[in-house]
Short mmCIF file of C-alpha atoms in Angstrom, two decimals:
data_model
loop_
_atom_site.label_atom_id
_atom_site.label_comp_id
_atom_site.label_asym_id
_atom_site.label_seq_id
_atom_site.Cartn_x
_atom_site.Cartn_y
_atom_site.Cartn_z
CA MET A 27 -53.54 -54.08 71.21
CA SER A 28 -55.52 -51.14 72.12
CA ALA A 29 -56.03 -50.07 74.69
CA SER A 30 -59.86 -49.39 74.39
CA LEU A 31 -59.72 -52.96 75.01
CA HIS A 32 -58.99 -52.40 78.71
CA ARG A 33 -61.43 -50.31 79.96
CA GLU A 34 -63.00 -51.30 83.57
CA PRO A 35 -66.90 -51.49 82.92
CA GLU A 36 -67.50 -47.71 83.84
CA SER A 37 -65.82 -46.67 81.78
CA GLN A 38 -67.69 -47.01 78.92
CA GLY A 39 -70.85 -45.86 79.75
CA PHE A 40 -74.26 -46.10 80.24
CA ASP A 41 -77.75 -46.27 77.56
CA ASP A 42 -79.29 -44.55 80.91
CA ALA A 43 -80.17 -41.69 79.23
CA SER A 44 -81.46 -43.15 75.86
CA TRP A 45 -83.37 -44.97 77.48
CA LEU A 46 -84.82 -41.47 79.19
CA LEU A 47 -85.10 -39.88 76.13
CA ILE A 48 -86.71 -42.37 74.62
CA GLY A 49 -89.09 -42.05 77.38
CA LEU A 50 -88.90 -37.91 77.10
CA CYS A 51 -90.40 -38.55 72.84
CA LEU A 52 -93.34 -40.82 74.08
CA LEU A 53 -94.89 -37.76 77.52
CA PHE A 54 -94.50 -35.38 73.91
CA LEU A 55 -96.64 -38.28 71.61
CA ILE A 56 -99.09 -38.41 74.49
CA ALA A 57 -99.17 -34.86 75.06
CA PHE A 58 -99.76 -34.23 71.07
CA GLN A 59 -102.29 -37.15 70.71
CA LEU A 60 -103.83 -35.86 73.40
CA ALA A 61 -103.97 -32.15 71.40
CA ALA A 62 -105.53 -33.36 68.08
CA PRO A 63 -106.15 -37.63 68.14
CA PHE A 64 -104.98 -39.12 65.12
CA ALA A 65 -105.86 -43.05 64.17
CA PHE A 66 -103.09 -45.53 63.75
CA ALA A 67 -103.31 -48.97 61.27
CA ALA A 68 -102.77 -51.97 62.96
CA ASN A 69 -99.91 -53.60 60.90
CA GLY A 70 -96.59 -52.70 61.75
CA PHE A 71 -97.71 -52.79 65.27
CA GLY A 72 -96.99 -56.93 65.48
CA GLY A 73 -93.44 -57.44 64.19
CA SER A 74 -91.75 -54.46 65.67
CA ALA A 75 -93.49 -55.72 68.88
CA ALA A 76 -92.07 -58.93 68.51
CA MET A 77 -88.95 -57.62 67.15
CA ILE A 78 -88.11 -55.73 70.22
CA GLY A 79 -89.01 -58.30 72.39
CA LEU A 80 -86.89 -60.53 71.00
CA LEU A 81 -83.86 -58.28 71.01
CA TRP A 82 -85.14 -57.73 75.38
CA THR A 83 -85.23 -61.28 75.57
CA THR A 84 -82.00 -61.16 74.28
CA ASP A 85 -80.26 -58.51 76.16
CA ARG A 86 -81.52 -59.85 79.37
CA PHE A 87 -80.05 -63.08 78.76
CA TYR A 88 -76.10 -61.64 77.86
CA THR A 89 -76.90 -59.66 80.71
CA ARG A 90 -77.55 -61.21 84.08
CA TYR A 91 -76.77 -64.88 82.60
CA ARG A 92 -74.13 -65.59 80.03
CA VAL A 93 -72.64 -62.07 80.32
CA ARG A 94 -71.58 -60.91 77.32
CA PRO A 95 -71.10 -56.26 78.10
CA ALA A 96 -70.18 -55.85 74.03
CA PHE A 97 -72.63 -57.97 73.14
CA ALA A 98 -75.10 -56.31 74.89
CA ALA A 99 -74.65 -53.13 74.35
CA LEU A 100 -74.70 -53.86 70.65
CA VAL A 101 -78.61 -55.46 71.42
CA THR A 102 -79.54 -52.77 73.11
CA SER A 103 -77.94 -50.16 70.72
CA VAL A 104 -80.36 -52.24 68.14
CA MET A 105 -82.92 -51.84 70.14
CA LEU A 106 -82.82 -47.52 70.71
CA ILE A 107 -82.38 -47.60 66.93
CA ILE A 108 -86.21 -49.06 66.36
CA LEU A 109 -87.61 -47.72 69.15
CA PHE A 110 -86.51 -44.33 68.63
CA SER A 111 -87.31 -44.82 65.04
CA ILE A 112 -90.96 -45.25 65.39
CA VAL A 113 -91.89 -43.42 67.73
CA GLY A 114 -89.75 -40.40 66.77
CA GLY A 115 -91.75 -41.02 62.91
CA ILE A 116 -95.13 -40.58 64.16
CA LEU A 117 -94.25 -37.59 66.70
CA SER A 118 -93.05 -35.94 63.57
CA TYR A 119 -95.88 -36.10 62.02
CA LEU A 120 -98.62 -35.36 64.58
CA VAL A 121 -96.11 -32.20 64.86
CA ALA A 122 -96.46 -31.61 61.23
CA ALA A 123 -100.12 -31.73 61.51
CA GLN A 124 -99.94 -28.21 63.51
CA GLY A 125 -97.00 -26.35 61.95
CA GLY A 126 -97.95 -23.31 60.13
CA ALA A 127 -97.01 -21.25 57.22
CA LEU A 128 -94.06 -22.80 54.89
CA TRP A 129 -90.59 -21.44 55.07
CA ASP A 130 -89.61 -22.69 52.25
CA ALA A 131 -89.07 -18.68 50.61
CA ARG A 132 -86.98 -17.63 53.41
CA LEU A 133 -84.59 -20.71 53.99
CA GLN A 134 -84.28 -19.76 49.95
CA ARG A 135 -83.16 -15.76 50.80
CA TRP A 136 -80.90 -17.63 53.94
CA ASP A 137 -79.51 -19.90 51.39
CA LEU A 138 -78.44 -16.55 48.47
CA ALA A 139 -77.02 -14.53 51.45
CA LEU A 140 -74.90 -17.21 52.63
CA GLY A 141 -73.72 -17.14 48.57
CA PHE A 142 -75.10 -20.62 48.23
CA ASP A 143 -77.28 -21.44 44.39
CA TRP A 144 -79.21 -24.26 44.93
CA LEU A 145 -79.71 -24.40 40.98
CA GLY A 146 -76.67 -24.10 40.31
CA TYR A 147 -75.73 -27.02 42.51
CA ALA A 148 -78.52 -29.15 41.17
CA ARG A 149 -77.73 -28.53 37.16
CA TRP A 150 -73.85 -28.87 38.01
CA VAL A 151 -74.54 -32.34 39.22
CA ASN A 152 -77.02 -33.38 36.76
CA ASP A 153 -73.87 -32.94 34.35
CA HIS A 154 -71.96 -35.32 36.55
CA PRO A 155 -74.20 -38.75 36.08
CA THR A 156 -71.94 -41.17 37.41
CA LEU A 157 -70.77 -38.70 40.65
CA ALA A 158 -75.00 -38.55 40.87
CA THR A 159 -74.88 -41.78 41.28
CA LEU A 160 -73.02 -41.73 44.20
CA TYR A 161 -74.57 -39.30 46.00
CA ARG A 162 -77.41 -41.79 45.51
CA TRP A 163 -76.18 -44.68 46.88
CA ALA A 164 -74.88 -42.71 50.10
CA TYR A 165 -77.61 -40.51 50.58
CA VAL A 166 -80.47 -43.47 50.33
CA SER A 167 -77.27 -45.61 52.97
CA MET A 168 -78.23 -43.88 56.60
CA ILE A 169 -79.20 -47.05 58.08
CA PRO A 170 -76.78 -49.52 56.49
CA GLN A 171 -73.88 -46.62 57.88
CA LEU A 172 -75.85 -46.09 61.22
CA LEU A 173 -75.07 -49.92 61.89
CA VAL A 174 -71.99 -50.91 60.29
CA MET A 175 -70.42 -47.85 62.75
CA VAL A 176 -72.16 -49.79 65.76
CA LEU A 177 -70.72 -53.12 64.90
CA ALA A 178 -67.53 -51.70 64.51
CA LEU A 179 -67.61 -49.72 67.80
CA THR A 180 -68.52 -52.30 69.62
CA ALA A 181 -65.65 -55.30 67.67
CA THR A 182 -63.09 -52.77 68.65
CA ASN A 183 -64.49 -52.42 72.45
CA ARG A 184 -65.66 -48.69 72.20
CA LEU A 185 -68.92 -48.76 73.86
CA ARG A 186 -69.13 -45.88 75.57
CA GLU A 187 -68.10 -44.13 71.77
CA MET A 188 -70.98 -46.31 70.77
CA ARG A 189 -72.95 -45.05 73.85
CA ILE A 190 -72.37 -41.16 73.02
CA ALA A 191 -73.20 -41.69 69.03
CA ILE A 192 -76.54 -43.94 69.88
CA CYS A 193 -77.97 -40.71 72.58
CA ALA A 194 -76.47 -37.85 70.16
CA ALA A 195 -78.22 -39.74 66.97
CA ILE A 196 -81.64 -39.79 69.48
CA LEU A 197 -81.19 -36.15 71.38
CA ALA A 198 -81.06 -35.12 67.45
CA GLY A 199 -83.79 -36.50 66.21
CA LEU A 200 -85.59 -35.07 69.18
CA ALA A 201 -84.34 -32.06 68.34
CA ALA A 202 -84.91 -32.08 65.05
CA VAL A 203 -88.66 -32.87 65.53
CA LEU A 204 -89.31 -30.51 67.79
CA LEU A 205 -88.17 -28.02 65.73
CA SER A 206 -89.83 -28.80 62.47
CA GLY A 207 -92.34 -27.66 63.66
CA LEU A 208 -91.91 -24.08 63.76
CA THR A 209 -90.15 -23.98 60.54
CA PRO A 210 -92.23 -26.60 58.03
CA ALA A 211 -91.11 -26.69 54.66
CA VAL A 212 -92.03 -28.90 51.81
CA GLY A 213 -87.58 -28.32 50.03
CA ASN A 214 -86.15 -27.59 46.32
CA TYR A 215 -87.73 -29.56 43.98
CA ILE A 216 -91.56 -29.18 45.59
CA HIS A 217 -90.74 -25.20 45.74
CA LEU A 218 -88.91 -24.19 42.95
CA ASN A 219 -91.83 -26.43 40.89
CA LEU A 220 -89.21 -29.17 39.35
CA GLY A 221 -90.57 -31.70 36.82
CA PRO A 222 -87.73 -34.70 36.84
CA GLY A 223 -87.24 -33.40 32.75
CA ASP A 224 -86.06 -30.50 34.45
CA LEU A 225 -82.89 -32.35 35.73
CA PRO A 226 -83.14 -35.75 33.57
CA ASN A 227 -79.83 -37.38 35.10
CA LEU A 228 -80.88 -37.06 39.07
CA ARG A 229 -82.84 -39.18 41.13
CA PRO A 230 -83.47 -37.87 44.34
CA ALA A 231 -84.59 -40.10 47.27
CA ALA A 232 -86.47 -38.05 49.10
CA ALA A 233 -87.68 -35.29 46.91
CA VAL A 234 -90.91 -35.37 45.88
CA VAL A 235 -92.39 -38.63 48.58
CA HIS A 236 -92.51 -36.59 51.32
CA TYR A 237 -95.34 -34.11 50.17
CA ALA A 238 -98.93 -36.01 49.77
CA ASP A 239 -97.56 -37.10 53.64
CA LEU A 240 -96.83 -32.81 54.73
CA THR A 241 -99.89 -31.52 52.31
CA GLY A 242 -102.13 -34.27 54.01
CA LEU A 243 -101.26 -33.62 57.63
CA ARG A 244 -101.39 -29.53 57.29
CA ASP A 245 -104.94 -29.11 55.78
CA GLY A 246 -106.33 -32.45 57.93
CA SER A 247 -107.13 -35.02 55.61
CA LEU A 248 -104.52 -37.31 56.77
CA ARG A 249 -105.28 -38.98 60.07
CA LEU A 250 -104.26 -41.96 60.21
CA ILE A 251 -100.94 -43.16 60.31
CA ASP A 252 -99.12 -46.47 59.09
CA VAL A 253 -96.06 -47.14 60.84
CA THR A 254 -94.43 -49.07 57.80
CA ARG A 255 -94.95 -46.76 55.84
CA ILE A 256 -94.53 -43.35 57.21
CA GLU A 257 -91.70 -40.78 55.61
CA GLY A 258 -89.58 -38.18 56.62
CA ILE A 259 -90.80 -35.09 56.47
CA ILE A 260 -88.30 -32.54 58.40
CA THR A 261 -86.62 -29.58 56.05
CA PHE A 262 -85.32 -27.63 58.77
CA PRO A 263 -83.04 -29.18 60.35
CA SER A 264 -81.66 -31.90 58.27
CA TYR A 265 -81.43 -34.92 59.91
CA HIS A 266 -79.98 -36.38 57.35
CA SER A 267 -76.83 -34.14 57.64
CA ALA A 268 -77.53 -34.08 61.84
CA LEU A 269 -76.09 -38.09 61.45
CA GLY A 270 -73.86 -38.23 59.14
CA ALA A 271 -71.70 -35.30 61.33
CA ILE A 272 -72.80 -38.62 63.83
CA PHE A 273 -71.62 -41.50 61.99
CA ILE A 274 -68.27 -38.44 61.11
CA TRP A 275 -67.32 -38.39 64.27
CA GLY A 276 -68.21 -42.26 65.09
CA PHE A 277 -65.87 -43.62 61.95
CA ALA A 278 -63.11 -40.67 63.12
CA GLN A 279 -63.00 -42.77 66.93
CA LEU A 280 -61.31 -46.03 64.84
CA GLY A 281 -58.74 -44.76 63.68
CA ARG A 282 -57.51 -45.21 60.77
CA ALA A 283 -59.75 -47.85 60.34
CA GLY A 284 -62.96 -45.06 59.67
CA TRP A 285 -62.32 -43.09 57.51
CA ALA A 286 -63.58 -45.41 54.85
CA GLY A 287 -66.54 -44.59 56.53
CA MET A 288 -65.86 -40.67 57.35
CA LEU A 289 -64.94 -40.36 53.49
CA TRP A 290 -68.95 -41.87 52.55
CA ALA A 291 -70.42 -39.84 55.39
CA GLY A 292 -69.63 -36.94 54.20
CA LEU A 293 -70.79 -37.99 51.15
CA MET A 294 -74.22 -37.74 52.28
CA LEU A 295 -73.50 -34.87 53.40
CA LEU A 296 -72.82 -33.36 50.37
CA ALA A 297 -75.71 -35.49 48.05
CA THR A 298 -78.37 -34.21 51.59
CA PRO A 299 -79.10 -30.67 49.29
CA ILE A 300 -79.44 -32.61 46.02
CA ASP A 301 -81.46 -36.04 46.80
CA GLY A 302 -83.43 -35.20 50.25
CA ALA A 303 -84.48 -31.14 48.87
CA HIS A 304 -82.61 -29.63 51.35
CA TYR A 305 -81.64 -25.85 51.29
CA LEU A 306 -77.72 -25.22 52.56
CA VAL A 307 -78.89 -24.05 55.34
CA ASP A 308 -80.67 -27.22 56.41
CA VAL A 309 -78.01 -28.73 56.30
CA LEU A 310 -75.44 -26.14 58.36
CA ALA A 311 -78.06 -26.94 61.17
CA GLY A 312 -78.12 -30.27 60.99
CA ILE A 313 -74.09 -30.77 61.79
CA ALA A 314 -74.82 -27.90 64.53
CA LEU A 315 -77.46 -30.19 66.00
CA ALA A 316 -75.46 -33.13 65.70
CA ALA A 317 -72.01 -30.94 67.67
CA ALA A 318 -74.59 -29.95 70.25
CA ALA A 319 -76.02 -33.29 70.66
CA LEU A 320 -72.29 -35.19 70.90
CA ILE A 321 -70.91 -32.42 73.50
CA ALA A 322 -74.58 -33.02 75.74
CA ALA A 323 -73.99 -37.06 75.03
CA GLY A 324 -70.55 -37.08 75.92
CA ARG A 325 -71.62 -36.02 79.22
CA LEU A 326 -75.00 -37.57 79.41
CA VAL A 327 -73.51 -40.95 79.52
CA ARG A 328 -71.11 -40.89 82.21
CA ARG A 329 -73.93 -42.20 84.37
CA PRO A 330 -76.32 -44.59 84.79
CA TRP A 331 -79.61 -41.86 85.11
CA LEU A 332 -81.90 -44.75 86.72
CA ARG A 333 -79.95 -46.66 88.64
CA PRO A 334 -78.25 -46.00 92.12
CA VAL A 335 -74.73 -44.75 92.10
CA ALA A 336 -72.76 -45.18 95.24
CA LYS A 337 -72.91 -42.39 97.97
CA ALA A 338 -70.00 -42.46 99.77
CA ALA A 339 -65.96 -42.06 98.21
CA GLY A 340 -64.93 -44.69 100.57
CA ASP A 341 -67.88 -47.22 99.46
CA LYS A 342 -66.95 -50.33 97.35
CA ALA A 343 -69.73 -51.55 96.53
CA PRO A 344 -69.17 -52.37 92.62
CA LEU A 345 -70.95 -49.95 89.83
CA PRO A 346 -73.49 -51.71 88.10
CA ALA A 347 -72.79 -53.40 85.34
CA PRO A 348 -73.08 -51.09 81.82
CA SER A 349 -76.49 -53.10 81.23
CA THR A 350 -78.69 -52.22 79.04
CA LEU A 351 -82.20 -52.10 79.66
CA PRO A 352 -83.85 -50.55 83.44
CA ALA A 353 -84.63 -52.92 84.99
#
């Protein structure tokens, strides 16, 4: 039996840092909202609030009454994912509304300086339709990959590694959102004015779906945010790539059992320039962001930032169990 199944509770890490990062996202959101207010459509919030309430109640039950640390940690991870997808998505829109000149020409020059010809790569994938289809499935499976990674790490009682991955995903996401305001871009398909007939075997998942919202945010015509239809509008750095790198790290913690997950996450990285219309430098920046976030998260999850710890070395009072929510 794996040694990971016998870890002491305090070695499994804490979720406090992830909750603090969610709080920081909210503070940024409030600051941007005060500077340039947006209206919000009523639909979507009710269902999200109900889901979060159910997860909160489940977490409390399995933390305080029928103690199941692993299951409680899993519930918390799902809750953190949902919360960040909402708060981070809204924040990305508020940040994009303040963006300056587009960076596409500059990002394209950087790609060429690295010897990467995006159009040549896209044409090569277009000439291999089976690969193009595989790329698309890998790209659109981001959320299933995240859930599978979380479930696998929880099932093998690698709760510390699971908490590191979730904390890193939130930290990298927040950094990507804030940086995107300084480096706005529309992506290769729009920048190069490509139509469906130019690369007929490609069915990119996110080549142009973001353009209407990004344009509306930048010219001021979009001032109503519907949380049920928030698009991924970030180009540089690529959050898809950051998550792909985090997935590879997470699946690697499973040893040989994680090889399939690592390969699929790697395929998502290769698909990101095609199905996400990203520049190579977007992908490289996303991977670098993930590496920095994983290092930081590895340190952040070590302690319960929102709860007191024993002050004296000889204090025998036990550390609180790595429960999932601040009391």
